[in-house]
Amino acid sequence: MSRASMANETEVEIDRVGDLRAPTPSPSSSPVSPVDAATFTHTPYYCEENVYLLCKKLASVGVADPTGLDLFVVFISNEGNKIPLWHQKASQMEEGLVVWDYHVICIQVKSKGNKSSTVDLVWDLDSTLPFPLPLDQYIHKAIRPLSFENSLYRRLFRVVHAPVFLRYFASDRSHMKDASGNWMALPPTYDPIIAEDGITHNLSEYMKMHLPPDGSLKDMVDSAYANKYGVVVSEAVLEEFFCQIHV
């Protein structure tokens, strides 16, 4: 993920590799999350791989369904590859603002049949917000949909069912090398992820974002489950989209 800062829709470029220290929490910050983000594998600027491993761990430790049925991987980007998010650890700006070319989070859908647990959760290892955070709060605090309505900074969301993503995602990390073949950010120490079908790199397919045509939410949900690369959802219907998912 590359990044840029922005104020009043005027963009200022920032080096891809920068100070990744999170701001010091204030005494009034939110209470400690029940799940410690420090226990998850995290390599700065490799959010897609971080989320890949996060989904596997949530399933293996019993926080999620053992097969990941309640997990969705969400790529955030747009046609111009400029998406603002707030409360990001990589930021040195007020309220943690960063303009990423893309970002990846995990959304866990709680069982709608269990009235004691109906909150959908966002798992974002790059956020300074509580981990995890209810989806509606993440949208309000980190995405802020009304801030950039009908602008080039409007976010799009590619939603992929985690069991499908874990089978077919692949990255050779070539997107993180410059024209001379040098790393722009140090890669993870483990081997690159290869898809079940043998493909070694398809990250660009997940990053392609175009405003989706009008369609029913039901059809969009069906596509998120069935399609290899999921479905693209606009920020205007993101929360309503997840309300339609039942596990």
Short mmCIF file of C-alpha atoms in Angstrom, two decimals:
data_model
loop_
_atom_site.label_atom_id
_atom_site.label_comp_id
_atom_site.label_asym_id
_atom_site.label_seq_id
_atom_site.Cartn_x
_atom_site.Cartn_y
_atom_site.Cartn_z
CA MET A 1 0.00 0.00 0.00
CA SER A 2 1.35 3.40 -0.90
CA ARG A 3 -0.02 6.42 0.84
CA ALA A 4 -0.60 10.16 0.61
CA SER A 5 -1.90 12.79 2.99
CA MET A 6 -4.79 15.04 2.13
CA ALA A 7 -6.50 18.13 3.52
CA ASN A 8 -9.52 19.87 2.03
CA GLU A 9 -9.23 17.57 -1.01
CA THR A 10 -5.75 18.92 -1.85
CA GLU A 11 -3.35 16.00 -2.14
CA VAL A 12 0.21 16.00 -0.82
CA GLU A 13 2.33 12.98 -1.71
CA ILE A 14 4.20 11.15 1.07
CA ASP A 15 7.00 8.59 0.66
CA ARG A 16 5.76 4.99 0.52
CA VAL A 17 7.93 4.04 3.49
CA GLY A 18 7.59 6.33 6.49
CA ASP A 19 7.18 6.50 10.22
CA LEU A 20 4.80 3.70 11.20
CA ARG A 21 4.60 4.49 14.90
CA ALA A 22 1.05 4.73 16.18
CA PRO A 23 0.14 7.89 18.06
CA THR A 24 0.27 7.59 21.83
CA PRO A 25 -3.26 6.85 23.12
CA SER A 26 -4.82 9.47 25.31
CA PRO A 27 -6.16 8.57 28.77
CA SER A 28 -9.69 8.93 27.38
CA SER A 29 -9.18 6.46 24.52
CA SER A 30 -11.48 3.46 24.09
CA PRO A 31 -11.08 0.49 26.45
CA VAL A 32 -8.70 -2.29 25.50
CA SER A 33 -10.15 -4.70 22.96
CA PRO A 34 -10.77 -8.30 24.05
CA VAL A 35 -8.49 -9.49 21.21
CA ASP A 36 -4.90 -8.26 21.19
CA ALA A 37 -3.86 -7.05 17.74
CA ALA A 38 -0.22 -7.67 18.70
CA THR A 39 -0.81 -11.44 18.54
CA PHE A 40 -1.51 -11.29 14.79
CA THR A 41 1.12 -11.30 12.04
CA HIS A 42 1.49 -7.78 10.64
CA THR A 43 3.89 -6.57 7.96
CA PRO A 44 3.53 -2.85 7.18
CA TYR A 45 2.25 -2.13 3.63
CA TYR A 46 1.23 -5.75 3.01
CA CYS A 47 -2.35 -5.47 4.28
CA GLU A 48 -3.71 -8.10 1.88
CA GLU A 49 -1.37 -10.74 3.31
CA ASN A 50 -1.99 -9.55 6.87
CA VAL A 51 -5.73 -10.08 6.37
CA TYR A 52 -5.15 -13.46 4.72
CA LEU A 53 -3.32 -14.65 7.85
CA LEU A 54 -5.79 -12.90 10.16
CA CYS A 55 -8.71 -14.85 8.65
CA LYS A 56 -6.84 -18.11 9.12
CA LYS A 57 -6.04 -17.31 12.73
CA LEU A 58 -9.56 -16.16 13.65
CA ALA A 59 -10.85 -19.48 12.33
CA SER A 60 -8.15 -21.59 13.99
CA VAL A 61 -8.49 -20.08 17.49
CA GLY A 62 -12.29 -20.28 17.59
CA VAL A 63 -13.08 -16.58 17.26
CA ALA A 64 -14.64 -17.24 13.85
CA ASP A 65 -16.28 -20.25 12.23
CA PRO A 66 -13.64 -23.00 11.74
CA THR A 67 -13.99 -22.71 7.96
CA GLY A 68 -14.29 -18.92 7.94
CA LEU A 69 -17.93 -18.90 6.84
CA ASP A 70 -18.62 -15.74 8.85
CA LEU A 71 -15.62 -13.82 7.49
CA PHE A 72 -15.38 -11.52 4.47
CA VAL A 73 -12.25 -9.93 3.04
CA VAL A 74 -12.87 -6.35 1.90
CA PHE A 75 -10.56 -4.47 -0.48
CA ILE A 76 -11.08 -0.70 -0.34
CA SER A 77 -10.05 1.39 -3.35
CA ASN A 78 -11.53 3.28 -6.33
CA GLU A 79 -10.90 4.10 -9.98
CA GLY A 80 -8.21 6.62 -9.09
CA ASN A 81 -6.53 4.52 -6.38
CA LYS A 82 -6.93 7.31 -3.81
CA ILE A 83 -8.97 6.42 -0.77
CA PRO A 84 -8.96 8.39 2.49
CA LEU A 85 -9.24 6.54 5.79
CA TRP A 86 -9.02 7.94 9.28
CA HIS A 87 -7.44 6.55 12.47
CA GLN A 88 -4.62 4.80 10.61
CA LYS A 89 -1.38 3.94 12.40
CA ALA A 90 0.74 5.06 9.45
CA SER A 91 -0.58 8.62 9.64
CA GLN A 92 1.19 11.64 11.07
CA MET A 93 -1.83 13.85 10.47
CA GLU A 94 -4.68 14.97 12.67
CA GLU A 95 -7.21 12.21 13.35
CA GLY A 96 -4.97 9.66 11.67
CA LEU A 97 -5.83 10.53 8.08
CA VAL A 98 -4.11 8.57 5.31
CA VAL A 99 -4.89 8.38 1.61
CA TRP A 100 -4.06 4.82 0.56
CA ASP A 101 -4.00 3.49 -2.99
CA TYR A 102 -5.88 0.55 -1.49
CA HIS A 103 -6.48 -1.01 1.89
CA VAL A 104 -7.78 -4.40 3.06
CA ILE A 105 -9.84 -5.25 6.14
CA CYS A 106 -11.79 -8.24 7.41
CA ILE A 107 -15.47 -8.04 8.32
CA GLN A 108 -16.93 -10.73 10.54
CA VAL A 109 -20.67 -11.23 10.22
CA LYS A 110 -22.33 -12.33 13.43
CA SER A 111 -25.17 -14.85 13.38
CA LYS A 112 -28.46 -13.07 12.71
CA GLY A 113 -30.27 -15.97 14.35
CA ASN A 114 -28.54 -15.31 17.67
CA LYS A 115 -30.20 -12.25 19.22
CA SER A 116 -27.44 -11.92 21.81
CA SER A 117 -24.78 -11.42 19.13
CA THR A 118 -25.89 -9.51 16.04
CA VAL A 119 -23.03 -7.02 15.65
CA ASP A 120 -20.85 -7.22 12.55
CA LEU A 121 -17.19 -6.54 13.37
CA VAL A 122 -14.31 -4.94 11.47
CA TRP A 123 -10.79 -6.29 11.97
CA ASP A 124 -8.25 -3.67 10.80
CA LEU A 125 -4.66 -4.27 11.91
CA ASP A 126 -3.61 -0.84 10.61
CA SER A 127 -6.16 1.14 12.62
CA THR A 128 -5.74 2.89 15.96
CA LEU A 129 -9.41 2.22 16.73
CA PRO A 130 -10.44 -0.65 19.05
CA PHE A 131 -9.75 -4.09 17.61
CA PRO A 132 -12.19 -5.35 16.51
CA LEU A 133 -14.76 -2.58 16.11
CA PRO A 134 -18.49 -2.81 15.24
CA LEU A 135 -19.02 -2.15 11.55
CA ASP A 136 -21.29 0.85 12.04
CA GLN A 137 -18.69 2.53 14.26
CA TYR A 138 -15.88 1.80 11.81
CA ILE A 139 -17.89 3.33 8.99
CA HIS A 140 -18.62 6.42 11.09
CA LYS A 141 -15.08 6.90 12.42
CA ALA A 142 -12.71 5.51 9.79
CA ILE A 143 -14.62 5.79 6.51
CA ARG A 144 -16.86 8.82 7.08
CA PRO A 145 -18.97 8.29 3.94
CA LEU A 146 -20.47 11.78 3.80
CA SER A 147 -17.07 13.47 3.86
CA PHE A 148 -16.29 12.70 0.22
CA GLU A 149 -19.65 12.01 -1.39
CA ASN A 150 -19.59 12.29 -5.19
CA SER A 151 -15.87 13.05 -5.33
CA LEU A 152 -12.76 11.34 -6.66
CA TYR A 153 -12.08 10.14 -3.10
CA ARG A 154 -15.31 8.14 -2.83
CA ARG A 155 -14.50 4.62 -1.69
CA LEU A 156 -15.52 1.35 -3.34
CA PHE A 157 -15.44 -2.01 -1.56
CA ARG A 158 -14.66 -5.37 -3.14
CA VAL A 159 -16.21 -7.96 -0.83
CA VAL A 160 -14.96 -11.55 -1.09
CA HIS A 161 -16.09 -14.47 1.06
CA ALA A 162 -13.07 -15.52 3.11
CA PRO A 163 -13.19 -19.27 2.26
CA VAL A 164 -13.00 -18.32 -1.44
CA PHE A 165 -10.27 -15.74 -0.84
CA LEU A 166 -8.14 -18.20 1.11
CA ARG A 167 -8.31 -20.65 -1.79
CA TYR A 168 -7.61 -18.31 -4.70
CA PHE A 169 -5.62 -15.28 -3.51
CA ALA A 170 -1.97 -15.11 -4.60
CA SER A 171 0.76 -12.51 -4.45
CA ASP A 172 4.37 -12.60 -5.60
CA ARG A 173 4.83 -9.12 -4.03
CA SER A 174 6.07 -7.66 -7.31
CA HIS A 175 3.84 -4.61 -6.75
CA MET A 176 6.15 -3.61 -3.92
CA LYS A 177 9.28 -3.36 -6.09
CA ASP A 178 10.39 -0.22 -7.91
CA ALA A 179 11.55 -0.02 -11.53
CA SER A 180 15.03 -1.17 -10.49
CA GLY A 181 13.71 -4.22 -8.68
CA ASN A 182 14.33 -2.85 -5.20
CA TRP A 183 11.83 -3.33 -2.38
CA MET A 184 9.85 -0.20 -1.54
CA ALA A 185 8.97 -1.84 1.78
CA LEU A 186 10.52 -4.96 3.23
CA PRO A 187 8.40 -8.03 2.45
CA PRO A 188 7.14 -10.59 4.98
CA THR A 189 9.68 -13.18 6.08
CA TYR A 190 7.45 -16.13 5.12
CA ASP A 191 7.10 -17.45 1.55
CA PRO A 192 4.78 -15.66 -0.93
CA ILE A 193 1.19 -16.89 -0.98
CA ILE A 194 0.31 -19.18 -3.90
CA ALA A 195 -3.30 -19.93 -4.83
CA GLU A 196 -4.79 -23.39 -4.66
CA ASP A 197 -4.93 -23.50 -8.48
CA GLY A 198 -1.22 -22.68 -8.77
CA ILE A 199 -1.54 -19.00 -9.69
CA THR A 200 1.29 -16.96 -8.18
CA HIS A 201 -0.07 -13.41 -8.51
CA ASN A 202 -3.58 -12.03 -8.91
CA LEU A 203 -3.60 -9.11 -6.46
CA SER A 204 -4.35 -6.64 -9.27
CA GLU A 205 -7.66 -8.41 -9.95
CA TYR A 206 -8.84 -7.64 -6.41
CA MET A 207 -7.71 -4.03 -6.68
CA LYS A 208 -9.71 -3.28 -9.85
CA MET A 209 -12.58 -1.00 -8.84
CA HIS A 210 -15.42 0.36 -10.93
CA LEU A 211 -18.73 1.77 -9.74
CA PRO A 212 -21.10 -1.20 -9.84
CA PRO A 213 -24.27 -1.09 -11.96
CA ASP A 214 -27.57 -0.87 -10.17
CA GLY A 215 -28.69 -4.23 -8.85
CA SER A 216 -30.50 -5.83 -5.97
CA LEU A 217 -28.68 -6.32 -2.70
CA LYS A 218 -29.58 -10.01 -2.82
CA ASP A 219 -27.81 -10.42 -6.17
CA MET A 220 -24.79 -8.58 -4.81
CA VAL A 221 -24.64 -10.82 -1.74
CA ASP A 222 -24.92 -13.92 -3.94
CA SER A 223 -21.98 -12.63 -6.02
CA ALA A 224 -19.86 -12.10 -2.91
CA TYR A 225 -20.26 -15.79 -2.11
CA ALA A 226 -20.02 -17.21 -5.63
CA ASN A 227 -17.49 -15.11 -7.54
CA LYS A 228 -13.75 -15.72 -7.28
CA TYR A 229 -13.14 -11.99 -6.89
CA GLY A 230 -16.35 -11.22 -5.03
CA VAL A 231 -18.45 -8.15 -5.76
CA VAL A 232 -17.85 -4.38 -5.71
CA VAL A 233 -20.13 -2.41 -3.39
CA SER A 234 -20.46 1.36 -3.11
CA GLU A 235 -19.99 3.04 0.26
CA ALA A 236 -23.61 4.24 0.11
CA VAL A 237 -24.90 0.67 0.58
CA LEU A 238 -22.00 -0.99 2.42
CA GLU A 239 -23.69 -1.28 5.81
CA GLU A 240 -27.02 -2.31 4.30
CA PHE A 241 -25.21 -4.92 2.18
CA PHE A 242 -23.85 -6.65 5.28
CA CYS A 243 -27.25 -6.49 6.94
CA GLN A 244 -28.48 -8.80 4.16
CA ILE A 245 -25.92 -11.52 4.97
CA HIS A 246 -27.11 -14.32 7.23
CA VAL A 247 -24.83 -17.01 8.61
#
